[in-house]
Every structure is written in C-alpha cells, then in structure tokens.
CSV table of C-alpha atoms in Angstrom, one decimal:
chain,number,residue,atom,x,y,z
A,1,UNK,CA,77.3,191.3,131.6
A,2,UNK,CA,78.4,192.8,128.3
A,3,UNK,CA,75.1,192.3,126.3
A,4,UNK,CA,73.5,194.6,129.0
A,5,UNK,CA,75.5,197.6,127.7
A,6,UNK,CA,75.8,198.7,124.1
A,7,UNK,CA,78.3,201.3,123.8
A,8,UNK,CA,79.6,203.7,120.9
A,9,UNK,CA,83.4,204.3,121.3
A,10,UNK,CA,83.8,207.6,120.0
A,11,UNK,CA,87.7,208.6,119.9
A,12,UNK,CA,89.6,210.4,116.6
A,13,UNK,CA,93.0,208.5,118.2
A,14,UNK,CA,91.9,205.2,119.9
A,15,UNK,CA,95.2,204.3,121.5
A,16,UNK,CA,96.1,200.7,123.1
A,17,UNK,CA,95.4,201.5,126.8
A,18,UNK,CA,91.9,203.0,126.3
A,19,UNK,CA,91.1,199.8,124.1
A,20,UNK,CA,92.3,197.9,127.1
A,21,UNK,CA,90.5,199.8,129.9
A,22,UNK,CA,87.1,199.2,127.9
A,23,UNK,CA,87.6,195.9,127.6
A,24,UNK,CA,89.0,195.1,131.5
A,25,UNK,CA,85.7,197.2,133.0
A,26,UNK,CA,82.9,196.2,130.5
A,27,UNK,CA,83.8,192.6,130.0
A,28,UNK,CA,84.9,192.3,134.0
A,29,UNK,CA,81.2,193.9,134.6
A,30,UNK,CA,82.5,196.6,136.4
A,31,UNK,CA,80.2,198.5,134.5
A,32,UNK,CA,77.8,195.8,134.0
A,33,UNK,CA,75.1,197.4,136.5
A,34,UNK,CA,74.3,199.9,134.2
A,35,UNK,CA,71.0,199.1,132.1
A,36,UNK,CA,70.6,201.8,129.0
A,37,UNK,CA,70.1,201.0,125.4
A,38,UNK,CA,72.9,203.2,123.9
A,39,UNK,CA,75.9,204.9,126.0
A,40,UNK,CA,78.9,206.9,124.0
A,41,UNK,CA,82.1,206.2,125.1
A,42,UNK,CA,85.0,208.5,125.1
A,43,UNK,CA,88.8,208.8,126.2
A,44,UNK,CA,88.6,210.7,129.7
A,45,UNK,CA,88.8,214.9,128.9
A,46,UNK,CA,91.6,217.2,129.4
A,47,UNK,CA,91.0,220.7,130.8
A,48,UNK,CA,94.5,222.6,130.7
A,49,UNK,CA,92.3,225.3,132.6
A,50,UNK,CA,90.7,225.3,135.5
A,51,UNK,CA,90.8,227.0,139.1
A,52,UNK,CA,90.5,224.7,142.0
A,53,UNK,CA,91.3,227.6,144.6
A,54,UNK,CA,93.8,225.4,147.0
A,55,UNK,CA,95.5,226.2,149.0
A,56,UNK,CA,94.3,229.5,149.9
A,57,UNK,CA,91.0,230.1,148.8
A,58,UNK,CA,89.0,226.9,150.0
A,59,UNK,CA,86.2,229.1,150.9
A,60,UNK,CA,85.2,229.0,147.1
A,61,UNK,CA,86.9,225.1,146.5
A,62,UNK,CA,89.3,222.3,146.8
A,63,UNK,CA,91.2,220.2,145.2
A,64,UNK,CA,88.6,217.3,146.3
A,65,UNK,CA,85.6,219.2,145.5
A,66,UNK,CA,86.7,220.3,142.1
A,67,UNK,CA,87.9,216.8,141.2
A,68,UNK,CA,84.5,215.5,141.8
A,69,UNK,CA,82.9,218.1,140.0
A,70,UNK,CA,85.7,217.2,136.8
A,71,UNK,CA,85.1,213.9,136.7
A,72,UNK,CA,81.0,214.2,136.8
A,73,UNK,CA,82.1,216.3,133.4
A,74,UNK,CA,83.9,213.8,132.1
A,75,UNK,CA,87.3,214.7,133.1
A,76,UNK,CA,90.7,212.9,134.0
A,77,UNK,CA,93.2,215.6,133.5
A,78,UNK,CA,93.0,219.1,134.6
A,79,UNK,CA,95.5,221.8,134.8
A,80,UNK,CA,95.6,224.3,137.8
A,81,UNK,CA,95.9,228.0,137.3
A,82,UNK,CA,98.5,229.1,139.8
A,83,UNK,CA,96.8,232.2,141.2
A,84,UNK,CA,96.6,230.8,144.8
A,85,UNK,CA,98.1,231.7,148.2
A,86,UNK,CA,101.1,231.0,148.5
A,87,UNK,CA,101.3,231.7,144.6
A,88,UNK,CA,103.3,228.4,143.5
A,89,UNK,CA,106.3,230.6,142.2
A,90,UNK,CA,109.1,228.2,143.9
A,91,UNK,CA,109.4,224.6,144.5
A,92,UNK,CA,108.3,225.1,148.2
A,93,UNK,CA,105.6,226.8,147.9
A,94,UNK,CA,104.6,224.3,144.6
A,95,UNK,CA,104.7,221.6,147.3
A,96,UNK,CA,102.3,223.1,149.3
A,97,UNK,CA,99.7,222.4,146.7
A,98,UNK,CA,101.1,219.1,144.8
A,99,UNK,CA,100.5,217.7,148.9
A,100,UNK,CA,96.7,218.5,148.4
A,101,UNK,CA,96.6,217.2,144.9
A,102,UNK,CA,98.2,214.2,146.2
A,103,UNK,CA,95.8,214.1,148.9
A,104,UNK,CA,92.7,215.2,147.8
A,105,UNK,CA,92.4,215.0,144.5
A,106,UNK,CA,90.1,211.2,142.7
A,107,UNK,CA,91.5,212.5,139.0
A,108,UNK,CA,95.2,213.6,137.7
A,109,UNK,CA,95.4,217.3,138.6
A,110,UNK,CA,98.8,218.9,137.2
A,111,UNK,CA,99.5,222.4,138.4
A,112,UNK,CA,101.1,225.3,136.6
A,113,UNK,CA,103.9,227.1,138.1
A,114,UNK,CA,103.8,231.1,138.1
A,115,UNK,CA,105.7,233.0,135.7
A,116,UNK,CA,106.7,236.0,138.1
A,117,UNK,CA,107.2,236.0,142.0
A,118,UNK,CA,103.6,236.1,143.7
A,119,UNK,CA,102.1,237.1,140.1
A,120,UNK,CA,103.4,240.9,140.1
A,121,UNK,CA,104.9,240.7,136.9
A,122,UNK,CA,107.7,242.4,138.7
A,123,UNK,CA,110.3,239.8,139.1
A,124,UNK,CA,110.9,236.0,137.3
A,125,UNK,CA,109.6,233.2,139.7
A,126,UNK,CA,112.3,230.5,140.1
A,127,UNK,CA,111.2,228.3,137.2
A,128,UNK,CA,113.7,226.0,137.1
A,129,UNK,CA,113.2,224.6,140.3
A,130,UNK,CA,109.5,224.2,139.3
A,131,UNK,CA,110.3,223.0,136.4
A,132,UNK,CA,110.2,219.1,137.1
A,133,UNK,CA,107.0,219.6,138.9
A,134,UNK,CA,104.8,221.7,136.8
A,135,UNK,CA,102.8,221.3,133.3
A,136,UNK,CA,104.2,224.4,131.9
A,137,UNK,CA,104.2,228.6,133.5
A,138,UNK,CA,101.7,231.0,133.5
A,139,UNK,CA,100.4,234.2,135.6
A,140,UNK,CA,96.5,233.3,134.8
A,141,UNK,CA,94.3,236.2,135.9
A,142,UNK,CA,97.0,238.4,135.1
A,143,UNK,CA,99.1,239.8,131.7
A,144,UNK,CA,102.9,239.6,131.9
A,145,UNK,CA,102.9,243.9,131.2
A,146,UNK,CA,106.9,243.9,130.9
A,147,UNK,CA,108.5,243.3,127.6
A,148,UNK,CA,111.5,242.3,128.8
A,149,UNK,CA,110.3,239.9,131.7
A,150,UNK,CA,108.5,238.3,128.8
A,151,UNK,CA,111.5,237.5,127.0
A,152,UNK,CA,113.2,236.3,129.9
A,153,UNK,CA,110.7,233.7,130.7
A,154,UNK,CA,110.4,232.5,127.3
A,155,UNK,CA,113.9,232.5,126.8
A,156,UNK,CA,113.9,230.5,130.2
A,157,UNK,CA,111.1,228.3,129.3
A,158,UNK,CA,112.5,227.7,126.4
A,159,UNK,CA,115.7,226.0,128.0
A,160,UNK,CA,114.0,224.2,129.9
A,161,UNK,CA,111.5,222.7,127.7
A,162,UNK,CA,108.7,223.8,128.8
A,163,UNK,CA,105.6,225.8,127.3
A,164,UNK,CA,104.6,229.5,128.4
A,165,UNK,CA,100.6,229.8,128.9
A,166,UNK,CA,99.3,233.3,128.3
A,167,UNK,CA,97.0,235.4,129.7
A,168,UNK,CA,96.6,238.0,127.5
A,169,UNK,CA,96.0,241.5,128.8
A,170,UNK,CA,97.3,245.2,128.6
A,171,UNK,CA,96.6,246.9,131.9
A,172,UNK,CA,96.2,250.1,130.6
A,173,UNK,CA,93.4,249.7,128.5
A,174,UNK,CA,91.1,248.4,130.6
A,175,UNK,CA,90.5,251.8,132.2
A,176,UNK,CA,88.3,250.3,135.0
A,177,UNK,CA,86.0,248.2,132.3
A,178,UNK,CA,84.2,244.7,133.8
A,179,UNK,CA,82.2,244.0,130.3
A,180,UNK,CA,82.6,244.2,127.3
A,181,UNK,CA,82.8,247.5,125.4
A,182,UNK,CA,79.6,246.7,123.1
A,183,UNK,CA,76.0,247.8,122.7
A,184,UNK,CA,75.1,246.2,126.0
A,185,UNK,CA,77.6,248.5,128.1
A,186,UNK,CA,76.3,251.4,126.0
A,187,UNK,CA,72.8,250.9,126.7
A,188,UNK,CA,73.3,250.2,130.4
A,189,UNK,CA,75.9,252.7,131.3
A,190,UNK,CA,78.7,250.3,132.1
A,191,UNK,CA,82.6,250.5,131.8
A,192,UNK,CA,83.7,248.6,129.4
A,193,UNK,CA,86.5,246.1,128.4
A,194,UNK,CA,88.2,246.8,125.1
A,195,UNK,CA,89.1,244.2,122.3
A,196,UNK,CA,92.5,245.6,122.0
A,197,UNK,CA,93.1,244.8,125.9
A,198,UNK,CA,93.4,241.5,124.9
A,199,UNK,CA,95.0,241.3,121.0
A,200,UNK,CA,97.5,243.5,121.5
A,201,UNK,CA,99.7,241.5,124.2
A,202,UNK,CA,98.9,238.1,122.1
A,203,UNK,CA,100.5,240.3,118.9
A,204,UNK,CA,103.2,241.2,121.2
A,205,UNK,CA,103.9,238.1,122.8
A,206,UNK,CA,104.2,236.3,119.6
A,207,UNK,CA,106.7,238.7,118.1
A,208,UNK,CA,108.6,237.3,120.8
A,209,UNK,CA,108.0,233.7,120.2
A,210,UNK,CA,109.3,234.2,116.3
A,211,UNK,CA,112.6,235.0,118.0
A,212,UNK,CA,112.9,233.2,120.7
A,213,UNK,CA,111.0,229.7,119.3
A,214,UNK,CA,109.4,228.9,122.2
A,215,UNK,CA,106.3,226.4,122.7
A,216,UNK,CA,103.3,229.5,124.0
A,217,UNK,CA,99.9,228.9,124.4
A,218,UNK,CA,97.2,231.6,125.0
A,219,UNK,CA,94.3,231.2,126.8
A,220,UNK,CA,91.1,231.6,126.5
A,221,UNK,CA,90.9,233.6,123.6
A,222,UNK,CA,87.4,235.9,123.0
A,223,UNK,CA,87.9,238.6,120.3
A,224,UNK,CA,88.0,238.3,116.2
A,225,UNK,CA,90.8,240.2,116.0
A,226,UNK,CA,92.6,237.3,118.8
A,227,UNK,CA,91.4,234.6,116.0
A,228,UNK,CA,93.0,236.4,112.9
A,229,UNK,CA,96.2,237.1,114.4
A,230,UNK,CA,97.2,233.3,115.7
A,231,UNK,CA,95.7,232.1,112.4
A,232,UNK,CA,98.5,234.8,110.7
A,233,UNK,CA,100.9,233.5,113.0
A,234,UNK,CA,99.8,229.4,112.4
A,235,UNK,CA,100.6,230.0,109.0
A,236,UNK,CA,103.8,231.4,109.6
A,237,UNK,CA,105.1,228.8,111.5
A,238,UNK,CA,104.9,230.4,115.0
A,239,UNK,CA,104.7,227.3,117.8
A,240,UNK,CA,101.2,228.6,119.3
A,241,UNK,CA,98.2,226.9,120.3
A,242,UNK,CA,95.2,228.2,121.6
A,243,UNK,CA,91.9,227.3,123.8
A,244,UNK,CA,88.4,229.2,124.1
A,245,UNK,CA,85.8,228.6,126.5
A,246,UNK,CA,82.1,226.9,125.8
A,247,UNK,CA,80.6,230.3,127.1
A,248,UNK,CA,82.8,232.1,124.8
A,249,UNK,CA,81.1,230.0,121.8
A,250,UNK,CA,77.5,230.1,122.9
A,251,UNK,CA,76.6,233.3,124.2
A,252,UNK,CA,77.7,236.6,123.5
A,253,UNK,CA,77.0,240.0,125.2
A,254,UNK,CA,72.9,240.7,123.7
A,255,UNK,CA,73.1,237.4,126.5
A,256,UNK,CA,73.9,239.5,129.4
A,257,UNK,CA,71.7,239.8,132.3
A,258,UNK,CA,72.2,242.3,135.2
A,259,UNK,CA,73.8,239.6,137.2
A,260,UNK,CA,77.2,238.9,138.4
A,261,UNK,CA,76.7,235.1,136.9
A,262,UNK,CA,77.6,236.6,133.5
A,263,UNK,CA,80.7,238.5,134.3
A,264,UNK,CA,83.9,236.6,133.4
A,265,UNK,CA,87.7,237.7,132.2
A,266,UNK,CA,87.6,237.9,129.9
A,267,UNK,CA,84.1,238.9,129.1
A,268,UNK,CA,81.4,238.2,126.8
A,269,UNK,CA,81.9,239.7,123.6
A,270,UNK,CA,79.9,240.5,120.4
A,271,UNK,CA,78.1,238.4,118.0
A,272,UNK,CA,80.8,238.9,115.3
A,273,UNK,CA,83.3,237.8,117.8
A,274,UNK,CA,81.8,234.5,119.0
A,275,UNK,CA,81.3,234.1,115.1
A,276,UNK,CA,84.6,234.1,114.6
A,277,UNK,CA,85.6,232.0,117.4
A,278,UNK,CA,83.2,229.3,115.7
A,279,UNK,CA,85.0,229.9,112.6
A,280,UNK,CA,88.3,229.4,114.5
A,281,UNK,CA,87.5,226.1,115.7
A,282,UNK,CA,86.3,224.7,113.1
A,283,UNK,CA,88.9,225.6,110.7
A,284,UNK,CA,91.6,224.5,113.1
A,285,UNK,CA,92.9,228.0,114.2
A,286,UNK,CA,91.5,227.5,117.9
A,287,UNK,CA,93.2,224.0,119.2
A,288,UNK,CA,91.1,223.4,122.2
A,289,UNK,CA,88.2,224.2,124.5
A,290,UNK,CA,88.9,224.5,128.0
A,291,UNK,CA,86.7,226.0,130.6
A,292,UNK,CA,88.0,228.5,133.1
A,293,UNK,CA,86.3,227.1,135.4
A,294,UNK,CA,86.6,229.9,138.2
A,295,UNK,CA,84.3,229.5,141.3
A,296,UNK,CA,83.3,232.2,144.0
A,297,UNK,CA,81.3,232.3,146.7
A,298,UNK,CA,77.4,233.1,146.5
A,299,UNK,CA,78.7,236.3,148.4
A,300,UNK,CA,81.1,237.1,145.7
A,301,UNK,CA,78.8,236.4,143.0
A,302,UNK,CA,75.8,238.5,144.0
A,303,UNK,CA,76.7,241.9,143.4
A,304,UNK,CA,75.9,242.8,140.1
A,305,UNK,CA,77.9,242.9,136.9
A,306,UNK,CA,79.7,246.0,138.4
A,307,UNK,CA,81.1,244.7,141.8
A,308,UNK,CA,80.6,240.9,141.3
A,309,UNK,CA,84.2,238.8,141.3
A,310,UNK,CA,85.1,237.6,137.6
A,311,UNK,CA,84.8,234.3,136.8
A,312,UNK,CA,81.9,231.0,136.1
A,313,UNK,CA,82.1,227.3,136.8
A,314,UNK,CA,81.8,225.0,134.0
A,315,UNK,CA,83.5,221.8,134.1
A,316,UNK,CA,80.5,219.8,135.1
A,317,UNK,CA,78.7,221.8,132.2
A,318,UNK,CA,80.8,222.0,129.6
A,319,UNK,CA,80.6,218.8,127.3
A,320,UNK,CA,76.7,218.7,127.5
A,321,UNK,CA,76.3,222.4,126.5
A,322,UNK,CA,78.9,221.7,123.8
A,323,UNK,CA,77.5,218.6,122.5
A,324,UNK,CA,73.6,220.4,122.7
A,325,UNK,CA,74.4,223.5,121.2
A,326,UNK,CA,77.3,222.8,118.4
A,327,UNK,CA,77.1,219.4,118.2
A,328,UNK,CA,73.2,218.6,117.9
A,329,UNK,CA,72.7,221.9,115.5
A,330,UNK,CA,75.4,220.5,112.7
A,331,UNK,CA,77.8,223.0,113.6
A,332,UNK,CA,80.8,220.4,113.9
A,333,UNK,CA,80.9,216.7,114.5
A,334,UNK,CA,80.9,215.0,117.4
A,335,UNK,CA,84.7,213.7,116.6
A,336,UNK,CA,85.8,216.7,116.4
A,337,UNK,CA,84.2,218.4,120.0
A,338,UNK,CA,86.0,214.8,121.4
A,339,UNK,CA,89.4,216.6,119.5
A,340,UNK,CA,89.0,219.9,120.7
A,341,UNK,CA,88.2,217.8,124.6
A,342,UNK,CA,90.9,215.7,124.9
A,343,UNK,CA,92.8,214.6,121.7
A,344,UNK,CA,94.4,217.6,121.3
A,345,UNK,CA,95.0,219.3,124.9
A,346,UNK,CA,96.6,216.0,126.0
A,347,UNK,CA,99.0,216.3,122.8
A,348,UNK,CA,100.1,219.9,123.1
A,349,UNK,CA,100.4,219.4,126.8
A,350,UNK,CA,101.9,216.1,126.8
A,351,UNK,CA,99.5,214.7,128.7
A,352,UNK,CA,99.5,210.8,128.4
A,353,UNK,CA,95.1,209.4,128.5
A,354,UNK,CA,96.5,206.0,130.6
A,355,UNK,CA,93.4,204.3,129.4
A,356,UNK,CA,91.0,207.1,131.5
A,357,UNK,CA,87.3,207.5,130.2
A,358,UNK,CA,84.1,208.4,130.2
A,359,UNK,CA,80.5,206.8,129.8
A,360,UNK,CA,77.2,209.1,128.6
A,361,UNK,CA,74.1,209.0,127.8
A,362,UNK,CA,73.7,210.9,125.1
A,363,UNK,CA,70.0,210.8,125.2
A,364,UNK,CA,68.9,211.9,128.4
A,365,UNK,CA,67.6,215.4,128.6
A,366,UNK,CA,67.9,217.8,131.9
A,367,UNK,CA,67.8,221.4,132.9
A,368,UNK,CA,70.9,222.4,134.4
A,369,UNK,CA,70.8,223.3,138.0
A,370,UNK,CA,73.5,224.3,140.0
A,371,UNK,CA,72.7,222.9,143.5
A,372,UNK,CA,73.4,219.5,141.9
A,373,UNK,CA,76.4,220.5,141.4
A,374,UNK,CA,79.6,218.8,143.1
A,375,UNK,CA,81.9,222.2,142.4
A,376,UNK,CA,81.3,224.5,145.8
A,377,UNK,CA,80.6,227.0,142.9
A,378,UNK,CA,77.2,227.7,141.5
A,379,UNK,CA,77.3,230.5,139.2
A,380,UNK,CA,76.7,230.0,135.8
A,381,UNK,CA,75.0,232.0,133.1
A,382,UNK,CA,73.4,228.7,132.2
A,383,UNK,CA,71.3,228.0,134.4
A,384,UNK,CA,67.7,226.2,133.6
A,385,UNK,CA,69.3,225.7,130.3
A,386,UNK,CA,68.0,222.5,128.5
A,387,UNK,CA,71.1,220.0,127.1
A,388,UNK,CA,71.1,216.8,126.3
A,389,UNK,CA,73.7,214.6,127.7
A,390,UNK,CA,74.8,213.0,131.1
A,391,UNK,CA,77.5,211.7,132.2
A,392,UNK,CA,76.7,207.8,133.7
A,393,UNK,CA,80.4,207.0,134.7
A,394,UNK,CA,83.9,208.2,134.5
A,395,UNK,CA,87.3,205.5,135.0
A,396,UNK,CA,90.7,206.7,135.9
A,397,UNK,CA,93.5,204.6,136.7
A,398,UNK,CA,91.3,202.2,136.5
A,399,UNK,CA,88.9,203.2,138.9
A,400,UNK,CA,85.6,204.4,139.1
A,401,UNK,CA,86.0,207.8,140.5
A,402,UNK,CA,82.2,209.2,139.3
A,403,UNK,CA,79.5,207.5,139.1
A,404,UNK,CA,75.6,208.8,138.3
C-alpha cells in the first residue's frame, strides 16, 4: 500500500504522536486508496478563531457543519468565539454549547468563555466557574470599553491561569463607520472606520498587562500602527501574542467591491497596512494566522457594504489562498505558513496536536467556489479566485473525519 503514496512531511516540530499517526494510517493502508504522485503532509491546523454560531444562531451554522467545513481546511482544533445565545458567560450556559460540541462536532472544538455577562462590558462574567471548561476569555465582536473591568479580568485571568483574548475596539471612534476610513470610502461616500479604533485599546490594554503580567492575546490585528505597538511591547517583555487573518494579508481596501462579501470587523485596510502586517509575520511580531471565520446568511450578506452583517468565511479557504499567494510568490516558506497554522497557535494556546493531520495535494489547481462549500456560509471576497492546493484527507483521533 505504501509505495502507492509518496508523501512530503512538512512540520517545523515533528513530535512523537504525529510520527506515529503517519505511520499507523499509511502503512495500515488507511490511506492507501489514494493514487497521486506527490501529497504534503502536515500536523492537523489550529484556528483559535472561528464562529460556529451554536447555539443560537444555527440559521447561519453549527457546530456540525462548521466542523466539516474545518477539517476540508485542514483543521483539528478550532476555538469558538463566544458571541452566541445564551452568551457562555457562566458554567450553565457554557454547557449548553460544550453538549453540541460534544455532540456534533467530527474535530476538537474548544470554546471561549465571555469576559463580561452577556458581552455588555457592563459587569464580569463568572470566570472561574468557566474556567475549567474554557480555552481562555474573550468578548469577540465586541471591545472591553471600561478600564477598570479590564483590569479586573486580567487580574482574574491572571489567577486563574488563563489567557485574555482581545478584541480591540474603542466605541467611540467608530462614529457609525462599516469600512475602512481610506481612499475607497472617500471616493464612494462611505463612513468609515478609523485606524485608531483599533490601536488605541491594544496600547491601553497592554499598559495593563505590564502591570498586571497577564498572558493576552489580540485578535485579528489589521492596522500598521497595531503591528508597531506589540512589536514595541515584544521587545519589552510584555506576554502578548497576536493573530491576523489571510484576507487581512492579501487584499486591502483598492480590493473592495460594492458588495457585502467584502465587509468584515475589522475591515480591509490600506496597502501600507497589509504591508506591514506582511512585515509582521515575517519578522515574528504577528504569532499566528487565524481566520474569523464569521458566516451569515445570503440574506444577511446581500445588502451592500452599508447594511450588509460583518463578517467572511474562510476556514475551508484559508491554507490554499495562503500557500498560493505568500507561499508560491517567495514571500515566506512553506515551514513557516505551517508555524503561523498550527505550531504556534497550539503552543500559546496549549493545545496538544494528539497525532491529528492533514494530507494535500499541492498541485492541483481550482477556482474557489462557494457552493462546494461544507460551511452554511458562502460569502467570501474570494470567490473565482485561482489557488493551488486541496485538501485529499484530514485524520483526528485517529480517524478520517474529511475526505476529498
């Protein structure tokens, strides 16, 4: 069976369990149906950000449905953003989701508890009692606005060993914008978002983190001025990491198109900006890529940059458009996207691999079209796009749980 498959195992950290799942499925022929003259093997990929709507929202997806559409990109870990209904800002109403995960989901899917009650920013959720059950607190969607409340949960995380995941916003700057506030917003007579919306509450929030010494993290970050301040802070000793997004490092906003599939949060920013962000990752400022992957309904996603909800899928996209556009070009190595994927996210995160990966074919050239996808979400600025890359299989816990 094995001289039907040659495969290139490409992992920076090769640990014993993934050396031992390659050898159990290719030399037991698990795999051994598969007929291609070169696949790449990597450890299974870690998103530490993704929306997968459930409970609450199951109109846009579920945990089954997104954890199809993670591992046909390649993914056996995922993180869940907690802005759901009930928000998970206690232990009972965590269960309610951990019960679906448990469930529904074919990969590991570790949720996040909230940082406030219901995501208000009013009041500090109950994170001890979550904090057993959870991979670390955040309010995603929303900015923690309070000072104070800030340094209570980081203070509280902090006791409890666990990490504080940032969205990074000041409310009131954003003065009604829903792109960014560039030359495309200018010439088109749209509101936009400011670059200071978003730096200004990382600078703040990691003041606090030089006194307390807490473990933070901010997510996806999109602005130059984001870049230069963790880098300031890295060197300084701060504990921060950070993750962008693939859209974030491809297009920018001369991309936009009068279409709600290119509105996200945050948005699309200039060309110096996504510059910067390349500059970030590879000079090991930015720690990881992650995807936001936020589905809507067509409905939500048809009306215009204006009215249109925020948010893209991705995680079915991500490593091909990554590996096509970055990778192919020279911009970094192919060992180093496979860091930004997994290696890394599963180290800041704590998030054990357990011998989980992923088979491509690193050949095979497509367009990308969303009604193949397995995510109930279709809208992505990427559509038609040509990448090379598909994934053939994906193993976790020793199981096949995609297969092309």
């Amino acid at each position: 069976m094995t001289d039907r498959i040659k495969a290139k195992v490409i992992s920076p950290s090769l640990d014993a369990s993934f050396s031992q799942g390659l050898v159990s499925f290719f030399c037991g022929g698990e795999l051994g149906a598969f007929n291609s003259p070169e696949f790449a093997v990597f450890p299974g990929f870690c998103d530490v950000h993704v929306h997968f709507r459930e409970p609450g929202f199951s109109y846009k997806e579920t945990i089954a449905s997104g954890s199809r559409a993670a591992a046909r990109g390649g993914y056996t870990d995922v993180c869940t953003m907690p802005n759901l209904n009930p928000v998970p800002d206690s232990a009972e109403h965590l269960r309610r989701q951990q019960e679906l995960i448990g469930r529904d989901a074919c990969i590991h899917v570790h949720p996040y508890g909230a940082i406030t009650v219901g995501q208000k920013g009013e009041q500090l959720a109950d994170l001890a009692a979550m904090a057993g059950s959870c991979i670390a607190f955040s309010d995603d969607g929303r900015g923690v606005q309070s000072d104070e409340l800030m340094r209570r949960a980081m203070e509280e995380a902090k006791r409890l060993g666990k990490m504080i995941v940032a969205h990074c916003e000041v409310n009131e700057l954003l003065k009604g914008g829903y792109i960014h506030d560039g030359e495309y917003a200018r010439l088109h007579g749209h509101k936009g978002i400011c670059s200071e919306s978003e730096w200004r509450q990382i600078a703040r929030d990691l003041e606090l983190v030089k006194q307390i010494g807490c473990a933070y993290h901010v997510c996806h970050i999109s602005t130059k001025e984001s870049v230069d301040i963790i880098r300031k802070a890295k060197k300084e000793g701060v504990n921060v990491t950070c993750e962008t997004g693939p859209h974030y490092l491809i297009l920018d906003d001369s991309c936009l198109r009068e279409d709600g599939r290119f509105k996200m949060n945050p948005p699309l920013r200039s060309k110096e900006d996504r510059q910067a962000l390349v500059e970030g990752i590879l000079d090991g400022t930015i720690d990881m890529i992650a995807t936001d992957h936020a589905p809507h309904s067509a409905e939500e996603k048809s009306k215009g940059l204006q009215k249109s909800a925020f948010g893209i899928v991705g995680i079915e996209t991500a490593f091909p458009l990554l590996y096509t556009y970055l990778v192919k070009p020279g911009v970094l190595s192919l060992e180093r996207l496979v860091e930004l994927l997994t290696v890394n996210p599963r180290r800041r995160f704590g998030i054990e691999s357990n011998g989980a990966f992923t088979l491509w074919d690193l050949n095979a050239v497509s367009k990308i079209d969303p009604s193949e996808f397995l995510s109930m979400g279709k809208s992505t600025p990427f559509t038609g796009w040509e990448i090379s890359g598909k994934c053939i299989a994906t193993v976790c816990d020793g199981k096949i749980v995609y297969k092309a």
